[in-house]
mmCIF file of N, CA, C and O in Angstrom:
data_model
loop_
_atom_site.group_PDB
_atom_site.id
_atom_site.type_symbol
_atom_site.label_atom_id
_atom_site.label_comp_id
_atom_site.label_asym_id
_atom_site.label_seq_id
_atom_site.Cartn_x
_atom_site.Cartn_y
_atom_site.Cartn_z
ATOM 1 N N ASN A 22 20.583 11.370 -5.664
ATOM 2 C CA ASN A 22 20.286 10.551 -4.524
ATOM 3 C C ASN A 22 18.697 10.142 -4.428
ATOM 4 O O ASN A 22 18.016 11.027 -3.960
ATOM 5 N N THR A 23 18.490 8.934 -4.644
ATOM 6 C CA THR A 23 16.941 8.543 -4.583
ATOM 7 C C THR A 23 16.713 7.938 -3.262
ATOM 8 O O THR A 23 17.515 6.993 -2.869
ATOM 9 N N THR A 24 15.823 8.262 -2.545
ATOM 10 C CA THR A 24 15.331 7.580 -1.283
ATOM 11 C C THR A 24 14.079 6.740 -1.628
ATOM 12 O O THR A 24 13.261 7.085 -2.210
ATOM 13 N N GLN A 25 14.126 5.658 -1.112
ATOM 14 C CA GLN A 25 13.099 4.621 -1.294
ATOM 15 C C GLN A 25 12.479 4.431 0.114
ATOM 16 O O GLN A 25 13.112 4.356 1.064
ATOM 17 N N ASN A 26 11.155 4.412 0.201
ATOM 18 C CA ASN A 26 10.333 4.161 1.298
ATOM 19 C C ASN A 26 9.697 2.801 1.417
ATOM 20 O O ASN A 26 9.424 2.477 0.330
ATOM 21 N N TYR A 27 9.524 2.164 2.417
ATOM 22 C CA TYR A 27 8.863 1.056 2.496
ATOM 23 C C TYR A 27 7.705 0.906 3.484
ATOM 24 O O TYR A 27 7.843 1.629 4.559
ATOM 25 N N LEU A 28 6.748 0.118 2.985
ATOM 26 C CA LEU A 28 5.664 -0.099 3.880
ATOM 27 C C LEU A 28 5.993 -1.676 4.368
ATOM 28 O O LEU A 28 6.072 -2.562 3.587
ATOM 29 N N GLU A 29 5.841 -1.971 5.609
ATOM 30 C CA GLU A 29 6.216 -3.303 6.084
ATOM 31 C C GLU A 29 5.042 -3.671 7.201
ATOM 32 O O GLU A 29 4.434 -2.905 7.596
ATOM 33 N N TRP A 30 4.755 -4.912 6.904
ATOM 34 C CA TRP A 30 3.618 -5.526 7.816
ATOM 35 C C TRP A 30 4.122 -6.979 8.246
ATOM 36 O O TRP A 30 5.097 -7.587 7.713
ATOM 37 N N ASN A 31 3.257 -7.521 9.156
ATOM 38 C CA ASN A 31 3.451 -8.794 9.662
ATOM 39 C C ASN A 31 2.985 -9.925 8.685
ATOM 40 O O ASN A 31 1.771 -9.933 8.434
ATOM 41 N N ALA A 32 3.721 -10.874 7.952
ATOM 42 C CA ALA A 32 3.240 -11.771 7.182
ATOM 43 C C ALA A 32 2.301 -12.726 7.836
ATOM 44 O O ALA A 32 2.378 -13.087 9.037
ATOM 45 N N THR A 33 1.332 -13.342 6.947
ATOM 46 C CA THR A 33 0.325 -14.309 7.359
ATOM 47 C C THR A 33 0.708 -15.572 6.664
ATOM 48 O O THR A 33 0.919 -15.429 5.544
ATOM 49 N N SER A 34 0.755 -16.753 7.603
ATOM 50 C CA SER A 34 1.162 -18.015 6.786
ATOM 51 C C SER A 34 0.283 -18.321 5.701
ATOM 52 O O SER A 34 0.924 -19.149 4.718
ATOM 53 N N ASN A 35 -0.775 -18.241 5.583
ATOM 54 C CA ASN A 35 -1.868 -18.618 4.579
ATOM 55 C C ASN A 35 -2.070 -17.808 3.529
ATOM 56 O O ASN A 35 -2.660 -18.109 2.495
ATOM 57 N N ALA A 36 -1.273 -16.563 3.538
ATOM 58 C CA ALA A 36 -1.590 -15.721 2.279
ATOM 59 C C ALA A 36 -0.633 -15.828 1.305
ATOM 60 O O ALA A 36 0.716 -16.146 1.396
ATOM 61 N N ASP A 37 -1.073 -15.587 0.062
ATOM 62 C CA ASP A 37 -0.382 -15.775 -1.184
ATOM 63 C C ASP A 37 -0.053 -14.468 -1.757
ATOM 64 O O ASP A 37 1.042 -14.246 -2.472
ATOM 65 N N SER A 38 -0.628 -13.427 -1.374
ATOM 66 C CA SER A 38 -0.531 -12.007 -1.731
ATOM 67 C C SER A 38 -1.161 -11.042 -0.868
ATOM 68 O O SER A 38 -1.841 -11.462 0.077
ATOM 69 N N TYR A 39 -1.029 -9.886 -0.878
ATOM 70 C CA TYR A 39 -1.527 -8.841 -0.131
ATOM 71 C C TYR A 39 -2.052 -7.718 -0.974
ATOM 72 O O TYR A 39 -1.411 -7.209 -1.929
ATOM 73 N N GLU A 40 -3.077 -7.009 -0.479
ATOM 74 C CA GLU A 40 -3.599 -5.779 -1.074
ATOM 75 C C GLU A 40 -3.404 -4.788 -0.146
ATOM 76 O O GLU A 40 -3.676 -4.961 1.047
ATOM 77 N N ILE A 41 -2.885 -3.495 -0.568
ATOM 78 C CA ILE A 41 -2.621 -2.412 0.318
ATOM 79 C C ILE A 41 -3.569 -1.439 -0.126
ATOM 80 O O ILE A 41 -3.784 -0.923 -1.315
ATOM 81 N N TYR A 42 -4.239 -0.789 0.943
ATOM 82 C CA TYR A 42 -5.113 0.324 0.920
ATOM 83 C C TYR A 42 -4.535 1.633 1.525
ATOM 84 O O TYR A 42 -3.822 1.487 2.534
ATOM 85 N N ASN A 43 -4.801 2.864 0.994
ATOM 86 C CA ASN A 43 -4.227 4.102 1.862
ATOM 87 C C ASN A 43 -5.299 4.950 1.919
ATOM 88 O O ASN A 43 -6.534 5.018 1.256
ATOM 89 N N SER A 44 -5.162 5.947 2.962
ATOM 90 C CA SER A 44 -6.104 7.099 3.114
ATOM 91 C C SER A 44 -5.382 8.083 3.791
ATOM 92 O O SER A 44 -4.217 7.987 4.410
ATOM 93 N N SER A 45 -5.766 9.326 3.485
ATOM 94 C CA SER A 45 -5.305 10.595 4.105
ATOM 95 C C SER A 45 -5.784 10.704 5.425
ATOM 96 O O SER A 45 -5.671 11.743 6.264
ATOM 97 N N ASN A 46 -6.898 9.919 5.880
ATOM 98 C CA ASN A 46 -7.644 10.149 7.242
ATOM 99 C C ASN A 46 -7.159 9.010 8.100
ATOM 100 O O ASN A 46 -7.128 7.687 7.756
ATOM 101 N N SER A 47 -6.838 9.212 9.329
ATOM 102 C CA SER A 47 -6.251 8.329 10.345
ATOM 103 C C SER A 47 -7.387 7.350 10.684
ATOM 104 O O SER A 47 -7.060 6.163 11.208
ATOM 105 N N ASN A 48 -8.664 7.743 10.617
ATOM 106 C CA ASN A 48 -9.688 6.969 10.890
ATOM 107 C C ASN A 48 -9.956 5.858 9.739
ATOM 108 O O ASN A 48 -10.943 4.973 9.881
ATOM 109 N N PHE A 49 -9.420 6.140 8.671
ATOM 110 C CA PHE A 49 -9.517 5.328 7.406
ATOM 111 C C PHE A 49 -10.745 5.184 7.119
ATOM 112 O O PHE A 49 -11.295 4.090 6.511
ATOM 113 N N THR A 50 -11.632 6.308 7.031
ATOM 114 C CA THR A 50 -13.007 6.265 6.639
ATOM 115 C C THR A 50 -13.267 6.222 5.088
ATOM 116 O O THR A 50 -14.219 5.851 4.621
ATOM 117 N N THR A 51 -12.069 6.715 4.554
ATOM 118 C CA THR A 51 -12.020 6.648 2.941
ATOM 119 C C THR A 51 -10.829 5.969 2.346
ATOM 120 O O THR A 51 -10.142 6.684 1.672
ATOM 121 N N GLY A 52 -10.725 4.840 2.657
ATOM 122 C CA GLY A 52 -9.499 3.970 2.050
ATOM 123 C C GLY A 52 -9.764 3.639 0.660
ATOM 124 O O GLY A 52 -10.837 3.516 0.038
ATOM 125 N N ASN A 53 -8.492 3.806 0.031
ATOM 126 C CA ASN A 53 -8.427 3.554 -1.527
ATOM 127 C C ASN A 53 -7.618 2.486 -1.799
ATOM 128 O O ASN A 53 -6.526 2.307 -1.051
ATOM 129 N N TYR A 54 -7.814 1.463 -2.770
ATOM 130 C CA TYR A 54 -6.786 0.660 -3.124
ATOM 131 C C TYR A 54 -5.489 1.266 -3.743
ATOM 132 O O TYR A 54 -5.704 2.304 -4.529
ATOM 133 N N TYR A 55 -4.554 0.663 -3.210
ATOM 134 C CA TYR A 55 -3.271 1.340 -3.683
ATOM 135 C C TYR A 55 -2.361 0.353 -4.517
ATOM 136 O O TYR A 55 -1.813 0.799 -5.605
ATOM 137 N N ALA A 56 -2.229 -0.868 -4.100
ATOM 138 C CA ALA A 56 -1.374 -1.495 -4.731
ATOM 139 C C ALA A 56 -1.581 -3.175 -4.354
ATOM 140 O O ALA A 56 -2.229 -3.393 -3.194
ATOM 141 N N SER A 57 -1.117 -4.058 -5.069
ATOM 142 C CA SER A 57 -1.032 -5.505 -4.411
ATOM 143 C C SER A 57 0.452 -6.024 -4.632
ATOM 144 O O SER A 57 1.015 -5.704 -5.610
ATOM 145 N N THR A 58 0.789 -7.066 -3.809
ATOM 146 C CA THR A 58 2.051 -7.593 -3.969
ATOM 147 C C THR A 58 2.087 -9.290 -3.591
ATOM 148 O O THR A 58 1.211 -9.551 -2.636
ATOM 149 N N THR A 59 2.928 -9.862 -4.116
ATOM 150 C CA THR A 59 3.211 -11.181 -3.516
ATOM 151 C C THR A 59 4.251 -11.256 -2.601
ATOM 152 O O THR A 59 4.628 -12.354 -2.088
ATOM 153 N N ASN A 60 5.131 -10.103 -2.419
ATOM 154 C CA ASN A 60 6.037 -9.995 -1.420
ATOM 155 C C ASN A 60 5.357 -10.113 0.028
ATOM 156 O O ASN A 60 4.408 -9.661 0.345
ATOM 157 N N LYS A 61 5.976 -11.003 0.830
ATOM 158 C CA LYS A 61 5.394 -11.479 2.105
ATOM 159 C C LYS A 61 5.132 -10.260 3.244
ATOM 160 O O LYS A 61 4.311 -10.495 4.144
ATOM 161 N N ASN A 62 6.012 -9.421 3.167
ATOM 162 C CA ASN A 62 5.827 -8.436 4.288
ATOM 163 C C ASN A 62 6.402 -6.985 3.908
ATOM 164 O O ASN A 62 6.552 -6.217 4.950
ATOM 165 N N ARG A 63 6.664 -6.748 2.636
ATOM 166 C CA ARG A 63 7.088 -5.390 2.309
ATOM 167 C C ARG A 63 6.928 -4.991 0.887
ATOM 168 O O ARG A 63 6.711 -5.673 -0.054
ATOM 169 N N LEU A 64 6.417 -3.606 0.894
ATOM 170 C CA LEU A 64 6.056 -3.018 -0.476
ATOM 171 C C LEU A 64 7.052 -1.747 -0.616
ATOM 172 O O LEU A 64 7.124 -0.938 0.302
ATOM 173 N N VAL A 65 7.793 -1.696 -1.793
ATOM 174 C CA VAL A 65 8.516 -0.454 -2.066
ATOM 175 C C VAL A 65 7.466 0.527 -2.398
ATOM 176 O O VAL A 65 6.664 0.325 -3.201
ATOM 177 N N MET A 66 7.504 1.751 -1.784
ATOM 178 C CA MET A 66 6.607 2.808 -2.142
ATOM 179 C C MET A 66 7.185 3.638 -3.213
ATOM 180 O O MET A 66 8.228 4.250 -3.118
ATOM 181 N N VAL A 67 6.464 3.758 -4.358
ATOM 182 C CA VAL A 67 6.832 4.326 -5.394
ATOM 183 C C VAL A 67 6.119 5.746 -5.704
ATOM 184 O O VAL A 67 6.516 6.476 -6.635
ATOM 185 N N SER A 68 5.033 5.862 -5.110
ATOM 186 C CA SER A 68 4.211 7.112 -5.279
ATOM 187 C C SER A 68 4.721 8.250 -4.443
ATOM 188 O O SER A 68 5.281 7.850 -3.301
ATOM 189 N N ARG A 69 4.504 9.465 -4.846
ATOM 190 C CA ARG A 69 4.957 10.602 -4.099
ATOM 191 C C ARG A 69 3.683 11.278 -3.436
ATOM 192 O O ARG A 69 2.717 11.512 -4.117
ATOM 193 N N PHE A 70 3.674 11.491 -2.210
ATOM 194 C CA PHE A 70 2.703 11.915 -1.438
ATOM 195 C C PHE A 70 3.016 13.274 -0.718
ATOM 196 O O PHE A 70 4.315 13.383 -0.507
ATOM 197 N N SER A 71 2.219 14.302 -0.575
ATOM 198 C CA SER A 71 2.735 15.249 -0.005
ATOM 199 C C SER A 71 2.441 15.772 1.477
ATOM 200 O O SER A 71 2.479 16.788 1.968
ATOM 201 N N ASN A 72 1.745 14.580 2.120
ATOM 202 C CA ASN A 72 1.384 14.716 3.448
ATOM 203 C C ASN A 72 1.384 13.285 4.095
ATOM 204 O O ASN A 72 1.900 12.334 3.437
ATOM 205 N N ASN A 73 0.937 13.231 5.322
ATOM 206 C CA ASN A 73 0.784 12.032 6.007
ATOM 207 C C ASN A 73 -0.182 10.926 5.251
ATOM 208 O O ASN A 73 -1.240 11.393 4.786
ATOM 209 N N VAL A 74 0.186 9.849 5.081
ATOM 210 C CA VAL A 74 -0.588 8.826 4.518
ATOM 211 C C VAL A 74 -0.653 7.616 5.338
ATOM 212 O O VAL A 74 0.518 7.054 5.858
ATOM 213 N N TYR A 75 -1.885 6.991 5.471
ATOM 214 C CA TYR A 75 -2.179 5.993 6.390
ATOM 215 C C TYR A 75 -2.397 4.749 5.546
ATOM 216 O O TYR A 75 -3.084 4.696 4.428
ATOM 217 N N PHE A 76 -1.877 3.503 6.025
ATOM 218 C CA PHE A 76 -2.037 2.441 5.212
ATOM 219 C C PHE A 76 -2.807 1.116 6.018
ATOM 220 O O PHE A 76 -2.374 1.056 7.047
ATOM 221 N N LYS A 77 -3.528 0.325 5.300
ATOM 222 C CA LYS A 77 -3.995 -0.999 5.928
ATOM 223 C C LYS A 77 -3.736 -1.895 4.805
ATOM 224 O O LYS A 77 -3.696 -1.612 3.649
ATOM 225 N N VAL A 78 -3.745 -3.187 5.229
ATOM 226 C CA VAL A 78 -3.476 -4.378 4.501
ATOM 227 C C VAL A 78 -4.354 -5.462 4.325
ATOM 228 O O VAL A 78 -4.987 -5.840 5.493
ATOM 229 N N LYS A 79 -4.754 -6.135 3.457
ATOM 230 C CA LYS A 79 -5.383 -7.429 3.329
ATOM 231 C C LYS A 79 -4.571 -8.420 2.945
ATOM 232 O O LYS A 79 -3.986 -8.393 1.944
ATOM 233 N N ALA A 80 -4.810 -9.537 3.565
ATOM 234 C CA ALA A 80 -4.043 -10.993 3.239
ATOM 235 C C ALA A 80 -5.077 -11.592 2.359
ATOM 236 O O ALA A 80 -6.094 -11.660 2.518
ATOM 237 N N CYS A 81 -4.535 -12.097 1.211
ATOM 238 C CA CYS A 81 -5.273 -12.932 0.215
ATOM 239 C C CYS A 81 -4.672 -14.183 -0.220
ATOM 240 O O CYS A 81 -3.598 -14.424 -0.066
ATOM 241 N N ASN A 82 -5.586 -15.079 -0.425
ATOM 242 C CA ASN A 82 -5.300 -16.432 -1.043
ATOM 243 C C ASN A 82 -6.464 -16.857 -2.042
ATOM 244 O O ASN A 82 -7.285 -16.102 -2.176
ATOM 245 N N GLU A 83 -6.332 -18.145 -2.414
ATOM 246 C CA GLU A 83 -7.406 -18.647 -3.216
ATOM 247 C C GLU A 83 -8.757 -18.676 -2.897
ATOM 248 O O GLU A 83 -9.487 -18.581 -3.616
ATOM 249 N N ALA A 84 -8.867 -18.512 -1.491
ATOM 250 C CA ALA A 84 -10.292 -18.274 -0.991
ATOM 251 C C ALA A 84 -10.746 -16.951 -1.047
ATOM 252 O O ALA A 84 -11.998 -16.853 -0.672
ATOM 253 N N GLY A 85 -10.013 -16.002 -1.201
ATOM 254 C CA GLY A 85 -10.322 -14.706 -1.279
ATOM 255 C C GLY A 85 -9.289 -13.686 -0.229
ATOM 256 O O GLY A 85 -8.365 -14.124 0.055
ATOM 257 N N CYS A 86 -10.014 -12.588 0.202
ATOM 258 C CA CYS A 86 -8.956 -11.657 0.963
ATOM 259 C C CYS A 86 -9.645 -11.469 2.349
ATOM 260 O O CYS A 86 -10.944 -11.435 2.523
ATOM 261 N N SER A 87 -8.791 -11.345 3.326
ATOM 262 C CA SER A 87 -9.244 -10.854 4.759
ATOM 263 C C SER A 87 -10.086 -9.555 4.667
ATOM 264 O O SER A 87 -9.875 -8.784 3.815
ATOM 265 N N ALA A 88 -10.386 -9.223 5.902
ATOM 266 C CA ALA A 88 -10.950 -7.833 6.105
ATOM 267 C C ALA A 88 -9.430 -7.069 6.222
ATOM 268 O O ALA A 88 -8.456 -7.703 6.355
ATOM 269 N N LEU A 89 -9.627 -5.795 6.242
ATOM 270 C CA LEU A 89 -8.675 -4.752 6.267
ATOM 271 C C LEU A 89 -7.948 -5.039 7.594
ATOM 272 O O LEU A 89 -8.724 -5.260 8.657
ATOM 273 N N SER A 90 -6.604 -4.917 7.866
ATOM 274 C CA SER A 90 -5.895 -4.998 9.081
ATOM 275 C C SER A 90 -6.537 -4.082 10.072
ATOM 276 O O SER A 90 -6.872 -3.000 9.656
ATOM 277 N N SER A 91 -6.435 -4.322 11.299
ATOM 278 C CA SER A 91 -6.911 -3.537 12.242
ATOM 279 C C SER A 91 -6.071 -2.279 12.702
ATOM 280 O O SER A 91 -6.533 -1.312 13.119
ATOM 281 N N THR A 92 -4.742 -2.572 12.386
ATOM 282 C CA THR A 92 -3.787 -1.531 12.583
ATOM 283 C C THR A 92 -3.300 -0.960 11.302
ATOM 284 O O THR A 92 -3.415 -1.399 10.196
ATOM 285 N N TYR A 93 -2.808 0.263 11.276
ATOM 286 C CA TYR A 93 -2.410 0.906 10.119
ATOM 287 C C TYR A 93 -0.945 1.404 10.283
ATOM 288 O O TYR A 93 -0.479 1.658 11.565
ATOM 289 N N GLY A 94 -0.138 1.504 9.297
ATOM 290 C CA GLY A 94 1.081 2.228 9.282
ATOM 291 C C GLY A 94 0.937 3.649 8.725
ATOM 292 O O GLY A 94 0.071 3.961 7.902
ATOM 293 N N ARG A 95 1.829 4.569 9.013
ATOM 294 C CA ARG A 95 1.784 5.697 8.586
ATOM 295 C C ARG A 95 3.158 6.091 8.021
ATOM 296 O O ARG A 95 4.161 5.787 8.454
ATOM 297 N N ALA A 96 3.073 6.768 6.748
ATOM 298 C CA ALA A 96 4.362 7.056 6.038
ATOM 299 C C ALA A 96 4.263 8.632 5.826
ATOM 300 O O ALA A 96 3.268 9.151 5.372
ATOM 301 N N THR A 97 5.320 9.188 5.998
ATOM 302 C CA THR A 97 5.404 10.722 5.704
ATOM 303 C C THR A 97 6.229 10.806 4.657
ATOM 304 O O THR A 97 7.421 10.488 4.502
ATOM 305 N N PHE A 98 5.726 11.505 3.689
ATOM 306 C CA PHE A 98 6.503 11.562 2.333
ATOM 307 C C PHE A 98 6.846 13.035 2.085
ATOM 308 O O PHE A 98 6.062 13.868 2.463
ATOM 309 N N THR A 99 7.986 13.357 1.498
ATOM 310 C CA THR A 99 8.397 14.732 1.296
ATOM 311 C C THR A 99 8.554 14.942 -0.300
ATOM 312 O O THR A 99 8.592 13.854 -1.161
ATOM 313 N N SER A 100 8.633 16.092 -0.822
ATOM 314 C CA SER A 100 8.918 16.266 -2.197
ATOM 315 C C SER A 100 9.988 15.625 -2.702
ATOM 316 O O SER A 100 11.153 15.513 -1.848
ATOM 317 N N GLY A 101 10.137 15.264 -3.900
ATOM 318 C CA GLY A 101 11.127 14.491 -4.554
ATOM 319 C C GLY A 101 10.889 13.321 -4.976
ATOM 320 O O GLY A 101 9.722 12.682 -4.820
ATOM 321 N N CYS A 102 11.632 12.609 -5.635
ATOM 322 C CA CYS A 102 11.586 11.428 -6.181
ATOM 323 C C CYS A 102 11.663 10.248 -5.037
ATOM 324 O O CYS A 102 12.399 10.400 -4.206
ATOM 325 N N MET A 103 10.712 9.152 -5.218
ATOM 326 C CA MET A 103 10.735 8.227 -4.256
ATOM 327 C C MET A 103 11.133 6.904 -4.859
ATOM 328 O O MET A 103 10.589 6.331 -5.677
#
């Protein structure tokens, strides 16, 4: 029995894709690039983490990418396949 975890955000009308960054720090002082997607508001989480992980998103289009979102989502992962 496989559990899928999702990260969701509010879509931006001018965005063609999104870049997702993660951090183990809620202050997001050490954010790392995680993934990119053309899905407008959801990413299936395929990585397994052993603790709380925080996420921020950049909206991107042909002009470039926005700053990191001001709010973050938190996902708690447990051992096992995701």
